XYZ file of C-alpha atoms in Angstrom:
564
model
C -11.199 -38.807 -1.652
C -10.138 -35.461 -0.434
C -7.243 -35.135 -3.041
C -9.707 -36.463 -5.672
C -12.304 -33.694 -4.866
C -9.443 -31.130 -4.805
C -8.351 -32.228 -8.245
C -11.890 -31.703 -9.545
C -12.150 -28.192 -7.975
C -8.724 -27.265 -9.486
C -9.840 -28.455 -12.992
C -13.075 -26.294 -12.602
C -11.057 -23.280 -11.296
C -8.494 -23.671 -14.121
C -11.174 -23.976 -16.800
C -12.808 -20.821 -15.488
C -9.584 -18.908 -15.472
C -7.984 -20.207 -18.741
C -10.658 -21.526 -20.989
C -11.365 -18.109 -22.528
C -8.914 -16.416 -24.745
C -6.426 -14.170 -23.168
C -3.402 -12.066 -24.623
C -0.566 -10.423 -22.617
C 1.902 -8.012 -24.218
C 4.496 -5.407 -23.335
C 4.286 -2.712 -25.833
C 7.594 -0.990 -27.284
C 6.977 2.010 -24.920
C 6.995 -0.209 -21.829
C 3.204 -0.277 -21.161
C 1.973 -3.767 -20.045
C -1.380 -4.796 -21.750
C -3.748 -7.618 -20.916
C -6.773 -8.378 -22.997
C -9.152 -11.245 -22.064
C -12.273 -12.484 -23.651
C -15.275 -12.781 -21.224
C -18.498 -13.609 -23.185
C -20.596 -14.228 -19.967
C -22.662 -11.081 -21.268
C -22.185 -8.428 -23.944
C -20.243 -5.904 -21.860
C -16.537 -4.838 -21.684
C -14.457 -3.174 -19.097
C -11.508 -0.934 -19.860
C -8.910 -0.056 -17.158
C -5.762 1.841 -17.061
C -3.706 1.503 -13.852
C -1.156 4.136 -13.211
C 1.314 2.801 -10.652
C 1.466 5.672 -8.479
C -0.672 6.527 -5.353
C -0.298 8.393 -2.044
C 2.830 6.394 -1.142
C 4.865 7.396 -4.188
C 4.329 11.194 -4.006
C 7.953 11.875 -3.233
C 8.411 15.640 -2.449
C 4.504 16.004 -2.507
C 4.064 13.231 0.222
C 1.033 14.081 2.288
C -0.558 16.451 -0.128
C -2.942 14.098 -1.725
C -1.625 15.111 -5.235
C -2.271 11.478 -6.720
C -6.045 11.837 -5.666
C -6.139 15.504 -7.013
C -4.933 14.328 -10.434
C -7.399 11.521 -10.379
C -10.306 14.158 -10.294
C -8.724 16.155 -13.074
C -7.640 13.255 -15.495
C -10.888 11.179 -15.114
C -12.906 12.814 -17.979
C -11.129 16.146 -17.907
C -10.256 18.327 -20.765
C -7.462 16.840 -23.067
C -5.761 18.089 -26.223
C -8.339 16.036 -28.120
C -11.686 16.945 -26.317
C -13.263 19.167 -23.639
C -14.731 18.002 -20.519
C -18.203 18.306 -21.733
C -17.368 16.414 -24.982
C -16.477 13.366 -22.855
C -19.644 13.590 -20.719
C -21.664 13.771 -23.801
C -19.996 10.753 -25.368
C -20.300 8.765 -22.123
C -24.001 9.623 -22.000
C -24.529 8.833 -25.744
C -23.085 5.372 -25.613
C -24.266 4.481 -22.033
C -20.762 4.334 -20.577
C -20.018 4.250 -16.981
C -17.056 6.175 -15.985
C -15.086 5.971 -12.672
C -11.675 6.260 -11.048
C -9.993 5.539 -7.584
C -6.768 6.260 -6.060
C -5.242 4.291 -3.042
C -1.809 3.965 -1.465
C -0.204 2.408 -4.498
C -2.245 2.888 -7.706
C -4.547 5.468 -9.552
C -7.024 3.535 -11.842
C -9.409 4.850 -14.532
C -12.063 2.769 -16.016
C -15.085 2.679 -18.325
C -17.667 0.031 -18.690
C -20.201 -0.454 -21.387
C -21.436 -2.630 -24.276
C -18.631 -4.554 -25.835
C -19.422 -3.028 -29.242
C -18.129 0.319 -27.879
C -14.882 -1.226 -26.565
C -12.714 0.664 -29.186
C -14.320 3.857 -28.224
C -13.682 3.298 -24.569
C -10.052 2.335 -25.283
C -9.761 5.619 -27.218
C -11.214 7.882 -24.391
C -8.985 6.173 -21.736
C -5.958 6.501 -23.865
C -6.506 10.282 -24.399
C -7.048 11.102 -20.777
C -4.052 9.372 -19.376
C -1.621 10.579 -21.936
C -2.756 14.095 -22.859
C -4.756 15.743 -19.918
C -4.624 19.493 -20.468
C -4.848 20.327 -16.540
C -7.363 23.115 -17.462
C -7.077 26.041 -14.921
C -10.736 26.421 -14.515
C -11.069 22.590 -13.781
C -8.002 22.736 -11.413
C -9.482 25.442 -9.283
C -12.974 23.852 -9.245
C -11.732 20.403 -8.142
C -9.708 21.923 -5.445
C -12.764 23.306 -3.835
C -14.469 20.065 -4.379
C -11.690 18.017 -2.722
C -11.532 20.422 0.253
C -15.015 19.488 1.048
C -14.391 15.925 0.362
C -11.468 15.991 2.842
C -13.901 17.397 5.569
C -16.518 14.856 4.813
C -14.110 11.929 4.838
C -12.294 13.050 7.945
C -15.323 13.984 10.053
C -16.791 10.402 10.771
C -15.220 9.052 13.977
C -14.554 5.767 12.087
C -12.460 7.571 9.688
C -10.600 9.419 12.344
C -9.714 6.217 14.204
C -8.764 4.547 10.852
C -6.307 7.339 10.043
C -4.845 7.654 13.526
C -4.388 3.897 13.496
C -2.207 4.151 10.351
C -0.133 6.912 11.825
C 0.422 4.694 15.033
C 1.316 1.519 13.093
C 3.388 3.132 10.441
C 5.335 6.117 11.762
C 8.305 5.447 9.574
C 6.434 4.691 6.338
C 4.340 6.814 3.848
C 1.509 4.199 4.623
C 0.766 6.613 7.533
C -0.471 9.538 5.207
C -4.163 9.654 4.168
C -4.601 9.273 0.373
C -6.711 12.327 0.214
C -3.835 14.258 1.983
C -3.692 16.731 4.801
C -5.670 19.942 4.337
C -2.784 22.426 5.073
C -0.428 20.457 2.563
C -3.214 19.985 -0.082
C -4.010 23.690 -0.194
C -0.400 24.427 -1.146
C -0.576 22.375 -4.345
C -0.135 24.642 -7.443
C -0.852 23.890 -11.075
C 2.853 23.687 -11.618
C 3.050 20.921 -9.089
C 0.275 18.975 -11.004
C 2.013 19.341 -14.349
C 5.375 18.157 -12.707
C 3.641 15.061 -11.034
C 1.618 14.308 -14.208
C 4.536 14.442 -16.576
C 6.841 12.309 -14.290
C 4.386 9.637 -13.321
C 1.926 9.331 -16.010
C 4.337 7.563 -18.536
C 3.459 4.356 -20.351
C 6.374 2.457 -18.686
C 4.611 3.095 -15.412
C 1.154 1.767 -16.602
C -0.921 -1.422 -16.938
C -3.813 -1.424 -19.430
C -6.450 -4.002 -19.197
C -9.508 -4.928 -21.346
C -11.958 -7.637 -20.515
C -15.231 -8.523 -22.356
C -16.928 -10.016 -25.315
C -14.254 -8.695 -27.692
C -11.846 -10.130 -30.355
C -8.719 -10.446 -28.299
C -6.201 -10.196 -31.162
C -7.999 -7.287 -32.897
C -8.490 -5.457 -29.456
C -4.687 -5.820 -28.678
C -3.969 -4.429 -32.072
C -6.131 -1.449 -31.619
C -4.648 -0.732 -28.200
C -1.151 -0.725 -29.729
C -2.248 1.624 -32.476
C -3.819 4.105 -29.732
C -0.594 4.231 -27.765
C 1.942 4.210 -30.706
C 2.800 7.770 -30.176
C 2.774 7.693 -26.305
C 6.672 7.496 -25.996
C 8.434 5.905 -23.168
C 10.170 8.360 -20.825
C 12.699 8.177 -18.022
C 11.106 6.985 -14.861
C 13.209 7.023 -11.662
C 11.586 4.768 -9.181
C 10.340 6.309 -5.912
C 11.679 5.083 -2.704
C 9.104 3.831 -0.286
C 10.235 2.920 3.145
C 8.582 -0.209 4.814
C 7.707 -0.022 8.439
C 10.226 -2.089 10.309
C 9.239 -4.740 13.047
C 8.142 -3.548 16.484
C 10.232 -4.336 19.439
C 8.522 -5.656 22.622
C 4.955 -5.488 23.692
C 3.799 -1.988 23.222
C 0.447 -0.395 23.693
C -1.087 2.943 22.532
C -4.380 4.030 24.039
C -6.256 7.085 22.615
C -9.611 8.604 23.250
C -12.281 9.374 20.580
C -15.883 10.583 20.477
C -17.216 7.164 20.110
C -19.367 4.838 22.055
C -17.731 1.686 21.146
C -13.936 0.637 21.473
C -11.707 -0.839 18.749
C -8.477 -2.687 19.500
C -5.953 -3.732 16.769
C -2.938 -6.007 17.471
C -0.265 -5.875 14.775
C 3.016 -7.737 14.155
C 5.325 -6.720 11.394
C 7.307 -9.638 10.182
C 10.115 -9.107 7.627
C 11.380 -12.407 6.307
C 8.033 -14.257 6.568
C 7.658 -16.591 3.552
C 4.424 -16.795 1.360
C 3.848 -20.299 2.667
C 4.103 -19.045 6.355
C 1.782 -16.385 5.568
C -0.904 -18.809 4.216
C -0.220 -20.988 7.274
C -0.803 -18.124 9.641
C -4.026 -17.137 7.901
C -5.246 -20.649 8.185
C -4.177 -20.890 11.793
C -5.881 -17.653 12.895
C -8.991 -18.888 11.122
C -8.699 -22.094 12.886
C -8.674 -20.378 16.309
C -11.094 -17.543 15.825
C -12.723 -17.846 12.414
C -15.912 -19.885 12.781
C -18.304 -19.165 15.505
C -17.440 -22.522 17.314
C -13.596 -21.865 16.893
C -12.284 -22.012 20.462
C -11.108 -18.435 20.871
C -14.022 -16.852 19.141
C -16.504 -19.119 21.150
C -14.759 -18.335 24.481
C -14.655 -14.530 24.029
C -18.028 -14.083 22.314
C -20.365 -16.808 23.448
C -18.890 -18.069 26.803
C -17.408 -14.833 28.434
C -19.370 -12.338 26.192
C -16.273 -9.994 26.284
C -16.271 -8.895 22.577
C -18.804 -8.052 19.983
C -16.545 -9.264 17.207
C -13.060 -10.563 16.692
C -10.986 -11.527 13.595
C -7.341 -12.214 12.574
C -5.369 -12.549 9.362
C -1.961 -12.414 7.814
C -0.895 -10.189 4.941
C 1.816 -11.019 2.550
C 4.592 -8.596 1.457
C 3.732 -5.889 -0.875
C 5.535 -2.988 -2.428
C 4.555 -0.866 0.471
C 4.595 -3.268 3.462
C 6.466 -6.144 5.025
C 4.371 -9.202 5.970
C 2.091 -8.575 8.847
C -0.332 -10.335 11.266
C -3.256 -8.475 12.415
C -5.874 -9.321 15.176
C -8.570 -6.959 15.899
C -11.610 -7.038 18.180
C -14.351 -4.778 19.664
C -14.523 -5.173 23.371
C -17.944 -4.707 25.158
C -16.014 -2.835 27.872
C -12.817 -1.060 27.498
C -11.907 -1.994 31.113
C -11.463 -5.532 29.854
C -9.108 -4.925 27.034
C -6.015 -5.967 28.938
C -7.818 -9.132 30.117
C -8.983 -9.906 26.589
C -5.364 -9.632 25.167
C -4.200 -12.082 28.067
C -6.944 -14.486 26.978
C -5.836 -14.356 23.398
C -2.351 -15.101 24.171
C -3.124 -17.791 26.601
C -5.586 -19.490 24.168
C -3.150 -19.383 21.242
C -0.543 -21.073 23.395
C -3.089 -23.728 24.487
C -4.159 -24.478 20.988
C -0.593 -24.916 19.751
C 0.001 -27.228 22.646
C -3.216 -29.193 22.100
C -3.028 -29.266 18.448
C -5.060 -27.248 15.850
C -8.150 -28.866 14.306
C -7.619 -30.883 11.243
C -11.378 -30.721 10.367
C -11.446 -26.857 10.506
C -8.271 -26.666 8.287
C -10.084 -28.975 5.728
C -13.237 -27.024 5.911
C -11.235 -23.588 5.499
C -9.561 -24.887 2.344
C -12.533 -26.435 0.737
C -14.741 -23.420 1.488
C -12.086 -21.191 -0.195
C -11.781 -23.347 -3.234
C -15.685 -23.447 -3.476
C -15.817 -19.639 -3.253
C -13.417 -19.368 -6.175
C -15.540 -21.937 -8.232
C -18.864 -20.262 -7.509
C -17.852 -16.552 -7.800
C -18.626 -15.073 -11.229
C -16.910 -11.789 -12.153
C -18.371 -9.423 -14.683
C -15.944 -7.802 -17.098
C -15.553 -4.666 -14.852
C -14.592 -6.599 -11.819
C -12.293 -9.134 -13.706
C -10.379 -6.138 -15.286
C -9.745 -4.848 -11.606
C -8.720 -8.298 -10.412
C -6.315 -8.846 -13.380
C -4.810 -5.346 -12.749
C -4.249 -5.943 -9.084
C -2.607 -9.379 -9.847
C -0.341 -7.728 -12.290
C 0.733 -4.993 -9.886
C 1.261 -7.440 -6.782
C 2.257 -10.657 -8.497
C 3.180 -9.752 -12.101
C 0.784 -12.235 -13.582
C -2.884 -11.934 -14.594
C -4.058 -15.021 -12.521
C -3.102 -16.199 -9.113
C -5.738 -18.617 -8.411
C -3.855 -21.974 -9.306
C -0.847 -20.985 -7.210
C -2.923 -20.011 -4.179
C -4.867 -23.319 -4.303
C -1.560 -25.380 -4.717
C -0.108 -23.663 -1.579
C -3.321 -24.074 0.542
C -3.178 -27.844 -0.398
C 0.128 -28.050 1.325
C -0.922 -26.507 4.604
C -0.717 -28.897 7.708
C -1.723 -28.216 11.273
C 1.764 -28.802 12.256
C 3.000 -26.131 10.045
C 0.222 -23.700 11.227
C 1.442 -24.272 14.793
C 4.970 -23.755 13.866
C 4.111 -20.421 12.240
C 2.200 -19.283 15.249
C 5.093 -20.287 17.536
C 7.698 -18.549 15.368
C 5.691 -15.221 14.661
C 2.817 -14.715 17.155
C 3.922 -16.149 20.363
C 6.770 -13.721 20.653
C 5.234 -10.451 21.719
C 7.074 -8.177 19.395
C 3.903 -6.256 18.582
C 2.063 -2.990 18.835
C -1.465 -2.623 20.160
C -3.624 0.362 19.267
C -6.761 0.862 21.540
C -9.404 3.419 20.368
C -11.572 4.055 23.365
C -14.412 6.498 24.340
C -13.666 9.849 25.868
C -12.764 9.546 29.624
C -12.026 5.800 29.263
C -8.217 5.812 28.455
C -7.264 5.254 32.263
C -9.720 2.175 32.584
C -7.325 0.385 30.219
C -5.086 -1.651 32.449
C -1.557 -2.652 31.532
C 1.915 -1.646 32.490
C 2.947 -0.838 28.915
C -0.039 1.374 28.216
C 0.670 4.914 27.094
C -1.363 7.780 25.868
C 0.133 9.576 22.926
C -0.232 13.070 21.585
C -1.512 13.864 18.181
C 0.501 16.302 16.006
C -0.014 17.606 12.472
C 2.575 16.894 9.855
C 4.409 19.988 8.627
C 6.105 20.193 5.224
C 9.045 22.473 4.723
C 10.685 22.943 1.374
C 14.387 23.737 0.906
C 14.214 23.625 -2.901
C 11.743 22.527 -5.532
C 13.076 18.982 -5.507
C 13.625 18.470 -1.884
C 10.927 17.937 0.782
C 11.204 17.816 4.607
C 8.395 16.241 6.293
C 8.171 16.856 10.122
C 5.953 15.307 12.793
C 6.762 16.333 16.241
C 6.751 13.949 19.379
C 7.652 15.468 22.587
C 7.886 11.970 24.470
C 11.712 11.615 23.754
C 14.505 13.872 22.781
C 15.494 11.584 19.777
C 15.106 12.291 15.957
C 14.683 9.634 13.400
C 15.613 10.722 9.894
C 15.040 8.958 6.578
C 16.514 10.444 3.344
C 15.494 8.940 0.030
C 17.162 9.717 -3.307
C 15.935 8.062 -6.416
C 19.297 7.036 -7.697
C 18.695 3.481 -8.579
C 20.809 0.403 -9.462
C 18.492 -0.256 -12.300
C 20.273 2.580 -14.120
C 23.713 1.118 -13.874
C 25.395 -0.127 -17.046
C 27.971 -2.692 -17.711
C 30.543 0.153 -17.489
C 29.657 1.315 -14.143
C 28.358 -1.918 -12.528
C 28.392 -1.636 -8.613
C 29.699 1.954 -8.865
C 26.420 3.160 -7.240
C 26.901 0.921 -4.141
C 30.534 1.806 -3.782
C 29.824 5.486 -3.928
C 27.025 5.253 -1.482
C 29.232 3.361 0.916
C 31.986 5.879 0.743
C 29.931 9.008 0.885
C 29.933 9.263 4.755
C 33.403 8.193 5.164
C 34.776 11.745 4.559
C 33.962 14.954 2.752
C 35.465 18.441 2.290
C 34.809 19.653 5.777
C 34.893 16.305 7.666
C 37.835 13.936 7.530
C 37.282 10.256 7.882
C 39.033 10.125 11.426
C 36.912 13.042 12.625
C 33.717 11.592 11.326
C 34.473 8.142 12.906
C 35.130 9.755 16.303
C 32.004 11.992 16.159
C 29.840 9.104 15.313
C 31.231 7.030 18.155
C 30.866 9.836 20.748
C 27.422 10.659 19.803
C 26.122 7.099 19.372
C 25.175 7.874 15.689
C 25.270 4.938 13.194
C 24.163 6.132 9.751
C 23.027 3.430 7.463
C 23.207 3.687 3.721
C 21.479 1.181 1.428
C 21.024 1.361 -2.459
C 18.917 -0.987 -4.493
C 16.366 -0.879 -7.393
C 14.230 1.646 -5.565
C 17.046 4.162 -4.809
C 19.384 5.330 -2.124
C 18.228 5.293 1.535
C 20.120 7.134 4.194
C 18.811 6.772 7.764
C 19.919 7.539 11.259
C 18.766 8.291 14.718
C 20.431 10.901 17.022
C 19.739 13.092 20.011
C 17.883 16.238 19.263
C 20.831 18.440 20.271
C 23.085 16.602 17.728
C 20.801 16.835 14.766
C 22.066 20.295 13.433
C 25.710 18.888 13.208
C 24.432 15.603 11.742
C 22.625 17.580 9.065
C 25.705 19.541 8.215
C 27.636 16.168 7.836
C 25.089 14.646 5.542
C 24.715 17.706 3.322
C 28.584 17.874 3.151
C 28.797 14.309 2.094
C 26.187 14.560 -0.541
C 27.591 17.973 -2.033
C 31.374 17.628 -1.311
C 32.451 13.931 -1.055
C 36.179 13.466 -1.201
C 36.425 9.657 -1.729
C 39.721 9.496 -0.105
C 42.024 6.978 -1.793
């Protein structure tokens, strides 16, 4: 009966996703386009996703330049119309204009009656391809964003969230706020904006989506005509380092001007499969999702130690490895260590006793029912399709998600918990009220200092980001160069990798033997990796050894000898 009902649900879901006409195409200039008919009402949504966000700002990392451009491009002056022209047209046709920026994408969208779909496509095509970056608008929006930074960073919840990212992702651009740091944002020039816009706003770095009560073929043809002159340009991929796994059971405790405490436990799990990710999400729901789930009931109802608790697994993305996150709000920060021990003990107990088959069935059925019952308007469906394209490369992921969830067993859930969550390779971040840090017991607890990022520029195309940490005399270095294996040809296949491997084996001022001896004596092991996202050079060294290591790397880059 369960399988029969599941089949019915799958048929319903499939009919919702695929019964209405859809067209997908890659234009000659590299732009990906999806057009889908949605005739549930007479509206249409038009989205353009530019695959750049705060994680992909390269030499401008931490400046908030992606968000700055969003303000300027969204309805700003172009070579076709003025800012006021666009505002009048949107008002005339009753169009709703908006945009957003996050870590990985900047999106521009218009929503209105489907009869104006061609007009909306025209306006979006103009702003993303020919923004003028008018000097008056640039200066005005800079003042607007400076106020926005203050407003966004003032709430305690925002401060905790930003600090949490800095603690969990110290070696990844995920740690930087989308809106940027004030001191770095102030340094952005109009020339910087032109550089970033010209480099990233290219059709082969965009996804264009239209959903609504439209003629799919005619709309696709119109989109092709509007972007016919928007030429493909060279686009070097931006290297984004993913935060590596934590080693051991670490805890960071920091004080904030808040009345309530927040605790987040995070595991970073390179190598976790999509199926294991689904098993972990189902397992965490099994243990602490419903009110009567054993761990949730024990901490909230029985012992009354927490106000809330939740947990989930996240699959791998362009910016992060797979993760498991468990978070809770303790009623008393003095009980944080006790609560963590209870979580660990209860997970072990449930693995041994066996996870609930009924809660697993309820979880899967509830998810499928939600998919069937939800009804997305044109605007939301545009966004859903765009996100699916960015993360999965396909407009719809529902069928695959359901198929995977149908395979989950309680034994696989227990196995995933045992493999990934029981080993305590994790980092715990505790945000507690002022004066309460010392009440958090635990031998691994530390209180860290906050330091501002500093940005030093050697040259126009080189950026050095520094964040000080006085806890240990060790420097961690990441160097990213957008030289990608994607640009190899049949004539130089594997040359990039060979060159990268040989670069630190000897240079003009450092012989191979001298380098090997220096690395051994100073415990430095440089790592070079090259792939589709570029060349990454990373190493750790003692603070006193860094000046010499910097000279070694610069000589390797500028004066390689490639000894025969």
